[in-house]
PDB file of C-alpha atoms and ligand atoms in Angstrom:
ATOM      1  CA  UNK N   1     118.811 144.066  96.003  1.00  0.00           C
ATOM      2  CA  UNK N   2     119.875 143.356  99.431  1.00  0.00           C
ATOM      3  CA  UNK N   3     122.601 145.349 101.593  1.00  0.00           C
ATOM      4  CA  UNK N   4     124.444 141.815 102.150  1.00  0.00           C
ATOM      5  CA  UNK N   5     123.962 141.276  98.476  1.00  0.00           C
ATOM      6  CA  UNK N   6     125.383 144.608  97.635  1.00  0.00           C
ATOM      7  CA  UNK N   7     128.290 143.903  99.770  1.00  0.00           C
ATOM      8  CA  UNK N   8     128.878 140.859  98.271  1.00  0.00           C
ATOM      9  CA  UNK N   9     128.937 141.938  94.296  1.00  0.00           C
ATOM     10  CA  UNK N  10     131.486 144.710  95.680  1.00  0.00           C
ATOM     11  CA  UNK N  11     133.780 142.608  97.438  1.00  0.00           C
ATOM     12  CA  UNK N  12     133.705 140.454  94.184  1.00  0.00           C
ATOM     13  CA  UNK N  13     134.338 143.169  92.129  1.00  0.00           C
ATOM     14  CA  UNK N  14     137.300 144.591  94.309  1.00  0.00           C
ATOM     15  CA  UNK N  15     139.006 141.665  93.755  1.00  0.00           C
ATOM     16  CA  UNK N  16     138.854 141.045  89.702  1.00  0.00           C
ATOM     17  CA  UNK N  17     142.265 141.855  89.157  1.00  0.00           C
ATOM     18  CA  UNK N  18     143.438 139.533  91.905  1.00  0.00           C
ATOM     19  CA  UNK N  19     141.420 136.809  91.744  1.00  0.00           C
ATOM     20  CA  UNK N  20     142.896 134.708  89.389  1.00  0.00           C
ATOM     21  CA  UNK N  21     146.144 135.102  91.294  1.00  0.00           C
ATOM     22  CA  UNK N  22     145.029 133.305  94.726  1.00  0.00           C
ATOM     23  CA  UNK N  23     142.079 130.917  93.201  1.00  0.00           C
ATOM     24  CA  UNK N  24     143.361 127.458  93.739  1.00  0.00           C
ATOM     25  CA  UNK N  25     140.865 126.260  95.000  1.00  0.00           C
ATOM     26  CA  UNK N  26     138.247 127.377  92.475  1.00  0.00           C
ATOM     27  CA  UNK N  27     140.793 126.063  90.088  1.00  0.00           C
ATOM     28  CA  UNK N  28     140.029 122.749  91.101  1.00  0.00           C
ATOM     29  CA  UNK N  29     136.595 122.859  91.360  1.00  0.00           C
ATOM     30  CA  UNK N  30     136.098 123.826  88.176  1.00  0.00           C
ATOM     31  CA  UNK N  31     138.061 120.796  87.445  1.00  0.00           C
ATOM     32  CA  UNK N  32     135.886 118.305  88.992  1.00  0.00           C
ATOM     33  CA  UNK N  33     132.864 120.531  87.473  1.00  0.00           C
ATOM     34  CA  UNK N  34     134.269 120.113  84.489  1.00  0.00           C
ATOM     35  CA  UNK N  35     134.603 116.423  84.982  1.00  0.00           C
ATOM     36  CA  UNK N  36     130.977 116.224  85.791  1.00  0.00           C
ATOM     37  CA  UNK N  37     129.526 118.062  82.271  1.00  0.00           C
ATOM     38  CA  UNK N  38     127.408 116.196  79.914  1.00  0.00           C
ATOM     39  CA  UNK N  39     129.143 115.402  76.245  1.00  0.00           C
ATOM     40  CA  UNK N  40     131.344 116.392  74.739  1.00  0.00           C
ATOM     41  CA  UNK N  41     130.549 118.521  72.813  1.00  0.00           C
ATOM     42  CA  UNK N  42     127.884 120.318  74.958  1.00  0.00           C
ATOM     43  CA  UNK N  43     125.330 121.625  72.451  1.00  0.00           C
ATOM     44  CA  UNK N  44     122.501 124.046  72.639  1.00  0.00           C
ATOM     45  CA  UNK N  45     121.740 127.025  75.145  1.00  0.00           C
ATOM     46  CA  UNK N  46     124.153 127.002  77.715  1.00  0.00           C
ATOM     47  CA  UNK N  47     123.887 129.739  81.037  1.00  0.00           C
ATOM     48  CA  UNK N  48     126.510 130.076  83.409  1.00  0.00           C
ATOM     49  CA  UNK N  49     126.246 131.575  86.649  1.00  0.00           C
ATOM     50  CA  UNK N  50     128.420 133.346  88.907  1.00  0.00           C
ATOM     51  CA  UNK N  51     131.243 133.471  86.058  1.00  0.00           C
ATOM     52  CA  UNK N  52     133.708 135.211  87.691  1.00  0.00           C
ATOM     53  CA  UNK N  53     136.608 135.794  86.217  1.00  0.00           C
ATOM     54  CA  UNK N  54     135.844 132.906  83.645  1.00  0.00           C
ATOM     55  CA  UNK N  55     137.873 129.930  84.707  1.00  0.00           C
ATOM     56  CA  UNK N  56     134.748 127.778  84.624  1.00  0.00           C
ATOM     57  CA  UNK N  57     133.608 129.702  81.826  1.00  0.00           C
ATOM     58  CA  UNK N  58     137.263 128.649  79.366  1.00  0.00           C
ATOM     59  CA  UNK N  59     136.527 124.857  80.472  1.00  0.00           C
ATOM     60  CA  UNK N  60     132.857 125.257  79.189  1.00  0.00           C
ATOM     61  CA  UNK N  61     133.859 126.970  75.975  1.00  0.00           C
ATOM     62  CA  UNK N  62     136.415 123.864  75.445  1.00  0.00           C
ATOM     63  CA  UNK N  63     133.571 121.384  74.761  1.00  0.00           C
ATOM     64  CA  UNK N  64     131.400 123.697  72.872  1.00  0.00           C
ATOM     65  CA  UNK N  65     129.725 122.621  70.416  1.00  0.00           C
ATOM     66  CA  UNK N  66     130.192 124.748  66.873  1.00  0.00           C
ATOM     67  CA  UNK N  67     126.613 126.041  67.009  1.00  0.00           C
ATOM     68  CA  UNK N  68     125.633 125.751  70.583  1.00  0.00           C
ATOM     69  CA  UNK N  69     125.338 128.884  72.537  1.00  0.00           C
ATOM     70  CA  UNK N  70     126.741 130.148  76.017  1.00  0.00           C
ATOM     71  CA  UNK N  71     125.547 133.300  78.292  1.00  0.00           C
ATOM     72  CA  UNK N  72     127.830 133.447  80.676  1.00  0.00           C
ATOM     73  CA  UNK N  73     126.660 135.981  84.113  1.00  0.00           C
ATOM     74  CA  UNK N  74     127.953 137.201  86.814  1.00  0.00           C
ATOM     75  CA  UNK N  75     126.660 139.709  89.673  1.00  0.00           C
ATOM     76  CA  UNK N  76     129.623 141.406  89.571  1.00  0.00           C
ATOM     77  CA  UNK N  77     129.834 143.791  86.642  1.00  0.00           C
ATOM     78  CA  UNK N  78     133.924 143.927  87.333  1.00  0.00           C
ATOM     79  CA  UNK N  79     133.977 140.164  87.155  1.00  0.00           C
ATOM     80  CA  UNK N  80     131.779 140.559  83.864  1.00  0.00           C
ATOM     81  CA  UNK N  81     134.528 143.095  82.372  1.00  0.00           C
ATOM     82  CA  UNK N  82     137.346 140.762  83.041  1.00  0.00           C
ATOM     83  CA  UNK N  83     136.068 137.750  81.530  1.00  0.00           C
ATOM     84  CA  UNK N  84     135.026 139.247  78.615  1.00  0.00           C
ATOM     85  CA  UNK N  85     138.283 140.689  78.245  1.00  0.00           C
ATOM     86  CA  UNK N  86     139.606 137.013  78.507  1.00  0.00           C
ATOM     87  CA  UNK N  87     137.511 135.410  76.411  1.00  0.00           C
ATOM     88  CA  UNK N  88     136.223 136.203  72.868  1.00  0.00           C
ATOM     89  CA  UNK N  89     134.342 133.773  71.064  1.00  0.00           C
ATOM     90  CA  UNK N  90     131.407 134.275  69.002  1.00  0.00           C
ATOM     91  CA  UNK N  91     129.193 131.821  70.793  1.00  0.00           C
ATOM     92  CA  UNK N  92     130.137 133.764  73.896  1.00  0.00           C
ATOM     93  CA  UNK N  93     127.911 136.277  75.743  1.00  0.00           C
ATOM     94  CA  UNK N  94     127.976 137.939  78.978  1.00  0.00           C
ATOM     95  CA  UNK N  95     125.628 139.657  80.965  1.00  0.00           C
ATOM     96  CA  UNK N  96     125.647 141.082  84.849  1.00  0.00           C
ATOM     97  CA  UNK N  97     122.439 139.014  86.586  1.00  0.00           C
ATOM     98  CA  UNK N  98     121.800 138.149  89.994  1.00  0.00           C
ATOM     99  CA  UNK N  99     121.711 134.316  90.025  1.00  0.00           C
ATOM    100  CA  UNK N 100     118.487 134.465  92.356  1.00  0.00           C
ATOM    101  CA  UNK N 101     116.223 136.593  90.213  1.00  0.00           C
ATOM    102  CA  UNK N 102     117.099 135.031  87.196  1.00  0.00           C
ATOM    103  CA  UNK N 103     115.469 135.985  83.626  1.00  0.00           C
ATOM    104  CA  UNK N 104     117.980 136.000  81.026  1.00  0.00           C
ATOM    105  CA  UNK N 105     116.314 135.880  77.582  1.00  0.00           C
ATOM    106  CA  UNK N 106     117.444 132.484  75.419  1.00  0.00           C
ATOM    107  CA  UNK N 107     115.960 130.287  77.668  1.00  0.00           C
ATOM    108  CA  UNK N 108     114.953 127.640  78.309  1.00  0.00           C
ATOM    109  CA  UNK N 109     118.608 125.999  78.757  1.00  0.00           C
ATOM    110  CA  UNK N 110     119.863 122.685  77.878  1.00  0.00           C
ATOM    111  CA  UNK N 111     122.176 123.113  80.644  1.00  0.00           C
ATOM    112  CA  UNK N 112     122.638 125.413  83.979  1.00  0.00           C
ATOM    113  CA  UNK N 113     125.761 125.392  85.222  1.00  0.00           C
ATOM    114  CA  UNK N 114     128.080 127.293  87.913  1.00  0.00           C
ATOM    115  CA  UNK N 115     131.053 126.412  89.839  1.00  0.00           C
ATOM    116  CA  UNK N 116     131.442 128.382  93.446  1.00  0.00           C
ATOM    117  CA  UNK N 117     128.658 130.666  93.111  1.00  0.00           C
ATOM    118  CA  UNK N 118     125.755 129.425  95.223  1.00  0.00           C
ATOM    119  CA  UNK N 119     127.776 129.082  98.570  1.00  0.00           C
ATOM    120  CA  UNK N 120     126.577 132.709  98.607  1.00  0.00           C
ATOM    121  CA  UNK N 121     123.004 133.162  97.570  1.00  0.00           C
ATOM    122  CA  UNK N 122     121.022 133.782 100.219  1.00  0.00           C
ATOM    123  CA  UNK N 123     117.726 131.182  99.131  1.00  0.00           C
ATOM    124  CA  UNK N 124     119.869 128.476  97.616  1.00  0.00           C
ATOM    125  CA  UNK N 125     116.586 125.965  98.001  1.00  0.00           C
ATOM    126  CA  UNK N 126     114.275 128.911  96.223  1.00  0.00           C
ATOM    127  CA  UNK N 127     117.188 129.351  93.614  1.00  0.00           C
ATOM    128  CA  UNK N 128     117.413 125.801  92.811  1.00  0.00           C
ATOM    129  CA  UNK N 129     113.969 125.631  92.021  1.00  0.00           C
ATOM    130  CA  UNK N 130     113.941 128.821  89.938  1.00  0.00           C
ATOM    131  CA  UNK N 131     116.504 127.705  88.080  1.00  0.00           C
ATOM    132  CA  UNK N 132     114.947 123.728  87.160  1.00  0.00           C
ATOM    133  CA  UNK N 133     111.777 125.703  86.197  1.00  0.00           C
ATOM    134  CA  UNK N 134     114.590 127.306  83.202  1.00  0.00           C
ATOM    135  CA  UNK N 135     115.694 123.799  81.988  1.00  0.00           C
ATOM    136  CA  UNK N 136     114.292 122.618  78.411  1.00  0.00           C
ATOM    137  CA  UNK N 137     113.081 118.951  79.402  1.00  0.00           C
ATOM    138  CA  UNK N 138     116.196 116.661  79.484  1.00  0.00           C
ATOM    139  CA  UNK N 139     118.665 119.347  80.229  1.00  0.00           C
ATOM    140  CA  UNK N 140     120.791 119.125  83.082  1.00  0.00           C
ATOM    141  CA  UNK N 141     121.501 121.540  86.314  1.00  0.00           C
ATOM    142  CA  UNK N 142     124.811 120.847  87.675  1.00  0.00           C
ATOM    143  CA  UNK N 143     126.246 123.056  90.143  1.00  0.00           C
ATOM    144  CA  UNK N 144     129.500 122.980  92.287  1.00  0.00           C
ATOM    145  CA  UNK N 145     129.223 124.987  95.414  1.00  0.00           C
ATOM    146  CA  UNK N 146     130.680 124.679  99.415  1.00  0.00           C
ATOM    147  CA  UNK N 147     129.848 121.512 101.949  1.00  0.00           C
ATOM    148  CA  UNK N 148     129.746 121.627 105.437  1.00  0.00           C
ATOM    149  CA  UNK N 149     133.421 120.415 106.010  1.00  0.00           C
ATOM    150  CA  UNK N 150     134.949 123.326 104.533  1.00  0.00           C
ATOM    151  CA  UNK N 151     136.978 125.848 106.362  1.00  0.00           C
ATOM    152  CA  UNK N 152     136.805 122.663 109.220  1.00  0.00           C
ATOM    153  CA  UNK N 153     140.367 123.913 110.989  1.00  0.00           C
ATOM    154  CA  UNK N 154     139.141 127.441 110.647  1.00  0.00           C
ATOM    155  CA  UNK N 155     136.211 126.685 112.520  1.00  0.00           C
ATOM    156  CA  UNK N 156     137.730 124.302 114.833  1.00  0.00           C
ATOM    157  CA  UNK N 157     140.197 126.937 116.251  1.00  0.00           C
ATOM    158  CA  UNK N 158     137.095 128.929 116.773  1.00  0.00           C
ATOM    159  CA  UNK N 159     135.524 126.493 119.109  1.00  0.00           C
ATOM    160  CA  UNK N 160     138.947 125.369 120.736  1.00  0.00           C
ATOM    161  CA  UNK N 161     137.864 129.183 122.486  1.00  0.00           C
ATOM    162  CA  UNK N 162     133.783 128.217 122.317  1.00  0.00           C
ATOM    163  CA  UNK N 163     133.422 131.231 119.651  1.00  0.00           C
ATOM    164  CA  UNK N 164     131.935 130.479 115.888  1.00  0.00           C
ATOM    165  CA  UNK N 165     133.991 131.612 112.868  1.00  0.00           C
ATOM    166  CA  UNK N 166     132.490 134.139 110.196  1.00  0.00           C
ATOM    167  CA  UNK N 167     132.167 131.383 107.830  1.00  0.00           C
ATOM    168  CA  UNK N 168     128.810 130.393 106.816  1.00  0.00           C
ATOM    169  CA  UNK N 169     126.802 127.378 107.535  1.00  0.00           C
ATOM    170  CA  UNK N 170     127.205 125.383 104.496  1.00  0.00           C
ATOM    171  CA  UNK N 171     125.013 122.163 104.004  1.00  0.00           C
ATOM    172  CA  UNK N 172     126.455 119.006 104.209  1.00  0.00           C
ATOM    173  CA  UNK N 173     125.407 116.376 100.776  1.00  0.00           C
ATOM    174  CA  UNK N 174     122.024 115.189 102.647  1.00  0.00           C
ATOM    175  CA  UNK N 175     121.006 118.316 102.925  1.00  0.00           C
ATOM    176  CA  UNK N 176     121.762 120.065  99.628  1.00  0.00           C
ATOM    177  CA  UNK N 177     119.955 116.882  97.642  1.00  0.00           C
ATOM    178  CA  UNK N 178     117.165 117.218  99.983  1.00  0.00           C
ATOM    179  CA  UNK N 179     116.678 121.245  98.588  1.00  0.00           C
ATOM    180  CA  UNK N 180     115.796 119.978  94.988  1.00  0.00           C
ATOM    181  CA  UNK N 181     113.687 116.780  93.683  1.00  0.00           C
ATOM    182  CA  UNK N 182     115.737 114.463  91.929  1.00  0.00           C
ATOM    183  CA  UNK N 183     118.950 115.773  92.527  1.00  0.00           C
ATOM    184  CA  UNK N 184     122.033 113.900  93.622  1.00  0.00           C
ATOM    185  CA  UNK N 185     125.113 115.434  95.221  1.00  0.00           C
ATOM    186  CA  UNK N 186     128.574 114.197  95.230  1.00  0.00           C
ATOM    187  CA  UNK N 187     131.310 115.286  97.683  1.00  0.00           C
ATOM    188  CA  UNK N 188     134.982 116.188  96.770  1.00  0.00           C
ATOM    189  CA  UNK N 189     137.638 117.155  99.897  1.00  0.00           C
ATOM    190  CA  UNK N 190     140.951 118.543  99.285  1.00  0.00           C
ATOM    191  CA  UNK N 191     143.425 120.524 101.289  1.00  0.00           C
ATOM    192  CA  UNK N 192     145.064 123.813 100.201  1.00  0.00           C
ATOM    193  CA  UNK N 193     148.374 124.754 102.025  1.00  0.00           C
ATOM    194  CA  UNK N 194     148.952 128.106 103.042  1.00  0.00           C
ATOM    195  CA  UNK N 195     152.438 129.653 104.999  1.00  0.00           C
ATOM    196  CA  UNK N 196     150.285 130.382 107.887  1.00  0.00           C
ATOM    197  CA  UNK N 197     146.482 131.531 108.830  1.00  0.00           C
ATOM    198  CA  UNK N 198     146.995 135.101 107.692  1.00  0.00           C
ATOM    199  CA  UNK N 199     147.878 133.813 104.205  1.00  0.00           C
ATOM    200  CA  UNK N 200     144.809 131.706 104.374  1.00  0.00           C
ATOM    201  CA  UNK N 201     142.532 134.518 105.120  1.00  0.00           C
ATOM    202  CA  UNK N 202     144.444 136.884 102.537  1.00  0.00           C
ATOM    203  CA  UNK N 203     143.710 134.521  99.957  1.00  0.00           C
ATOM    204  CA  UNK N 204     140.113 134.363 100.510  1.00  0.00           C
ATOM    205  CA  UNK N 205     140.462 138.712 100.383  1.00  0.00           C
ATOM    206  CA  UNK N 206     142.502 138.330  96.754  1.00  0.00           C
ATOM    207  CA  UNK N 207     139.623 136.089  95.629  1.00  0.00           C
ATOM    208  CA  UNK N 208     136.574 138.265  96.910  1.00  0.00           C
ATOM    209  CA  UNK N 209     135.568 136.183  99.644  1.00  0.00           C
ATOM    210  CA  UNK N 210     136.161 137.834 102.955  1.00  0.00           C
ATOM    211  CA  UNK N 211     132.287 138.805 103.481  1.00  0.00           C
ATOM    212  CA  UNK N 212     131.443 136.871 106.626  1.00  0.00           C
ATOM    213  CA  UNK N 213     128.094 135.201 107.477  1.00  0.00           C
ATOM    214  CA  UNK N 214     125.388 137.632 108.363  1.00  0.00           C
ATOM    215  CA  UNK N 215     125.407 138.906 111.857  1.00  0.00           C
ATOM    216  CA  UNK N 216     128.907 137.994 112.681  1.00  0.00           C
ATOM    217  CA  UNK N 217     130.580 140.398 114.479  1.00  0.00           C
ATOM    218  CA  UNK N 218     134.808 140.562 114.198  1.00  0.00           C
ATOM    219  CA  UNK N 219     136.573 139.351 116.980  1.00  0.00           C
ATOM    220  CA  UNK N 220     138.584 141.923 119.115  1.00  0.00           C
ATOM    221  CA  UNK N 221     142.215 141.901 117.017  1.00  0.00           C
ATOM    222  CA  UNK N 222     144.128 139.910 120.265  1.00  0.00           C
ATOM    223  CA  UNK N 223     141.546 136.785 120.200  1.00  0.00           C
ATOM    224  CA  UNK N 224     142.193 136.682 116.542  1.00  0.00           C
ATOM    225  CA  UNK N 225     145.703 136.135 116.679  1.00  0.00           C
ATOM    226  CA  UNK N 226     145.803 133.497 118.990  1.00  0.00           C
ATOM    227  CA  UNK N 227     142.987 131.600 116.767  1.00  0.00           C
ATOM    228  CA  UNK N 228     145.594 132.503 113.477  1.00  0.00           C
ATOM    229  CA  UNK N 229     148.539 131.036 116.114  1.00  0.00           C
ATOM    230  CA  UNK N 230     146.602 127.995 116.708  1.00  0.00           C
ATOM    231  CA  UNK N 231     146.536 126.851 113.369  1.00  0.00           C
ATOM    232  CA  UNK N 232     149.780 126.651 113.138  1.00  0.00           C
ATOM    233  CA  UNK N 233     152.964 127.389 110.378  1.00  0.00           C
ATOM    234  CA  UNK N 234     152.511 126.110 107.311  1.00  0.00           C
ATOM    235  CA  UNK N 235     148.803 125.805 108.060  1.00  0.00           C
ATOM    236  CA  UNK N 236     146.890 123.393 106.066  1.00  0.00           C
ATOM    237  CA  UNK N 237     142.718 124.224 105.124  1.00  0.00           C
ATOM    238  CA  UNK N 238     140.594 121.698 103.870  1.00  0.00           C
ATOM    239  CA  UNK N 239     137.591 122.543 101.590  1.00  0.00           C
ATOM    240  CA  UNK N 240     134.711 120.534 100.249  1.00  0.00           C
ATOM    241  CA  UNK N 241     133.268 121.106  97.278  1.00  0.00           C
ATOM    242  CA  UNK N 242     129.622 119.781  96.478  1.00  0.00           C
ATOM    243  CA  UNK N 243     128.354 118.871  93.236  1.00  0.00           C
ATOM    244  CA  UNK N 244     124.604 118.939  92.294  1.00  0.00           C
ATOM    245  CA  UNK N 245     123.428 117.193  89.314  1.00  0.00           C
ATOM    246  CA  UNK N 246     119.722 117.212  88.376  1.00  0.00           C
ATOM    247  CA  UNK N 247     118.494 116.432  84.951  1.00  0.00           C
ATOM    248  CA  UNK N 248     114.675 117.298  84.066  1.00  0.00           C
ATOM    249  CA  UNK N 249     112.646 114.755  82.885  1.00  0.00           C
ATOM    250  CA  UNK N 250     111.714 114.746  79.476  1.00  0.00           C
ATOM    251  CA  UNK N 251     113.203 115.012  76.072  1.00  0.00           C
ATOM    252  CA  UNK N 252     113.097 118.194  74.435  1.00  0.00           C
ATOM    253  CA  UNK N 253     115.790 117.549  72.157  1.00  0.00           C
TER     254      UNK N 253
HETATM  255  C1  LIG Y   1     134.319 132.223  94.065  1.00  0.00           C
HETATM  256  S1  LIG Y   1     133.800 133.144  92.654  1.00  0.00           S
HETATM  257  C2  LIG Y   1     133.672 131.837  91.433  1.00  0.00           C
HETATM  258  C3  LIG Y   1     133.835 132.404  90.046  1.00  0.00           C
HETATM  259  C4  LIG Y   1     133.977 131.368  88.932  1.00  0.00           C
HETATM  260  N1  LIG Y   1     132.772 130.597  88.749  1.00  0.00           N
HETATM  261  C5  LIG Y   1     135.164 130.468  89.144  1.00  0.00           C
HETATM  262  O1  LIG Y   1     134.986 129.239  89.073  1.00  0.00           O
HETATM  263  O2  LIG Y   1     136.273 130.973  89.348  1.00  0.00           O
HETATM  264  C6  LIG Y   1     132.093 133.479  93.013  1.00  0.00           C
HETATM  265  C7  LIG Y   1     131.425 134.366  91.985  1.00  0.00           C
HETATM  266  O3  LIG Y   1     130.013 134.328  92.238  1.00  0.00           O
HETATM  267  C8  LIG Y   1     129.492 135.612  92.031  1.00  0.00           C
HETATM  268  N2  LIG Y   1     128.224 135.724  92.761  1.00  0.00           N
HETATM  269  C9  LIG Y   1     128.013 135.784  94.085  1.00  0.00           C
HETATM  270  N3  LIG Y   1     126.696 135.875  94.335  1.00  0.00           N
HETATM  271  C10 LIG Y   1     126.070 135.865  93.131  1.00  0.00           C
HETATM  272  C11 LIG Y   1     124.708 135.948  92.723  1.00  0.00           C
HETATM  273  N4  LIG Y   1     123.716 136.073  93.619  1.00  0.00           N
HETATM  274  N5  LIG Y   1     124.435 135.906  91.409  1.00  0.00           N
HETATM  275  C12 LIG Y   1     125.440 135.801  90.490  1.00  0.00           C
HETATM  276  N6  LIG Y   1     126.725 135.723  90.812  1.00  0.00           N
HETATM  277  C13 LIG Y   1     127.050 135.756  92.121  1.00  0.00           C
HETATM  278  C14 LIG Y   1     130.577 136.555  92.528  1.00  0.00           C
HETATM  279  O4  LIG Y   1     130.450 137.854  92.021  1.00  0.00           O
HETATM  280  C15 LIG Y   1     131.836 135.833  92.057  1.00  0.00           C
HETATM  281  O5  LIG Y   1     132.257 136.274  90.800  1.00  0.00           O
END
């Protein structure tokens, strides 16, 4: 596994016990995820990625089906050990797996499904593909991850001093359906308000996600502060969330 990937999992797993404490905006991605799932009930073989604590995980496990079947997975084996502490259900398993070398046995699914998790693989068009080669024919792919406008004030009060945030380069709708053939990709905005741009970037520490983009390099502390200043009290962060949907062709049901 990689160094970056390495850092990642840790950062995750530093933060299980705080996550659910600062995860608004996962919250509500989940929620439009959720919106987005095929049924009710959702039957068959079900894999999750990039569970987390298991807030997408409880809104799956809602509209199971009695005999359908969910693994849900996580690279993080912290995150792994607090939702399975959250959630017991017979139809529930867990297992620690790297979403890009995916080969957890019970395949092929009916449906793949993960809210927030592929904003940070590093081969999202490779993964994609991978994990459409796992769907049973007719099951669906449907995954909720980070669009280009996110983080847009963030990275505005980086340029305002020509410098470029530590946030990644996330694809904007075009470009995520163009990774993977016949998927479509719908685009959700919303703002979360924070006291002021420390809060912001606390939040994203509570939650796991302070690992910047590769090769950035922190700012010297003084710059920093006037970008935080420059945002302004409260200070209010917009993020876009992107759905994929892609459903194989076929009927294997
Ligand atoms: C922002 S959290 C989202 C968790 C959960 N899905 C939710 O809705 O709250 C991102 C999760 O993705 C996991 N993750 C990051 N990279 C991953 C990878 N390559 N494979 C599997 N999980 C990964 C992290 O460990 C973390 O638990």
């Amino acid at each position: 596994m990689s160094r970056r990937k390495q850092r990642i999992g840790a950062a995750f797993s530093a933060a299980a016990g705080t996550y659910d404490t600062a995860a608004l905006a996962q919250i509500h991605a989940a929620d439009l995820l959720a919106g987005r799932l095929p049924g009710p009930p959702l039957e068959g073989r079900i894999l999750e990625l990039g569970c987390g604590t298991g807030l997408f995980t409880r809104r799956l496990l809602e509209r199971l089906d009695a005999q359908a079947r969910l693994l849900a997975t996580d690279l993080s084996p912290r995150m792994v050990e607090r939702a399975r502490a959250g959630l017991g259900d017979p139809r529930l398993g867990f297992v620690v797996l790297d979403a890009e070398a995916p080969e957890p046995a019970g395949g092929p699914f009916d449906l793949i499904a993960s809210s927030l998790a592929a904003q940070w693989f590093a081969d999202l068009p490779a993964t994609l593909a991978r994990l459409a080669a796992m769907l049973r024919p007719g099951g669906t792919l449907l995954i909720a991850t980070l669009g280009a406008g996110t983080f847009a004030e963030w990275r505005a009060a980086h340029a305002a001093l020509g410098l470029r945030s530590g946030v990644a380069d996330y694809p904007d709708a075009g470009r995520l359906a163009a990774m993977l053939a016949g998927a479509t990709v719908e685009s959700e905005r919303f703002a979360i308000t924070h006291a002021d741009a420390r809060a912001f970037l606390r939040s994203l520490d509570a939650v796991g996600a302070g690992t910047p983009r590769p090769g950035h390099r922190p700012l010297p502390a003084g710059t920093l502060r006037r970008i935080m200043a420059s945002l302004g009290r409260p200070c209010s962060i917009t993020w876009e969330v992107l759905i994929l949907s892609m459903t194989k062709k076929g009927n294997g049901r």
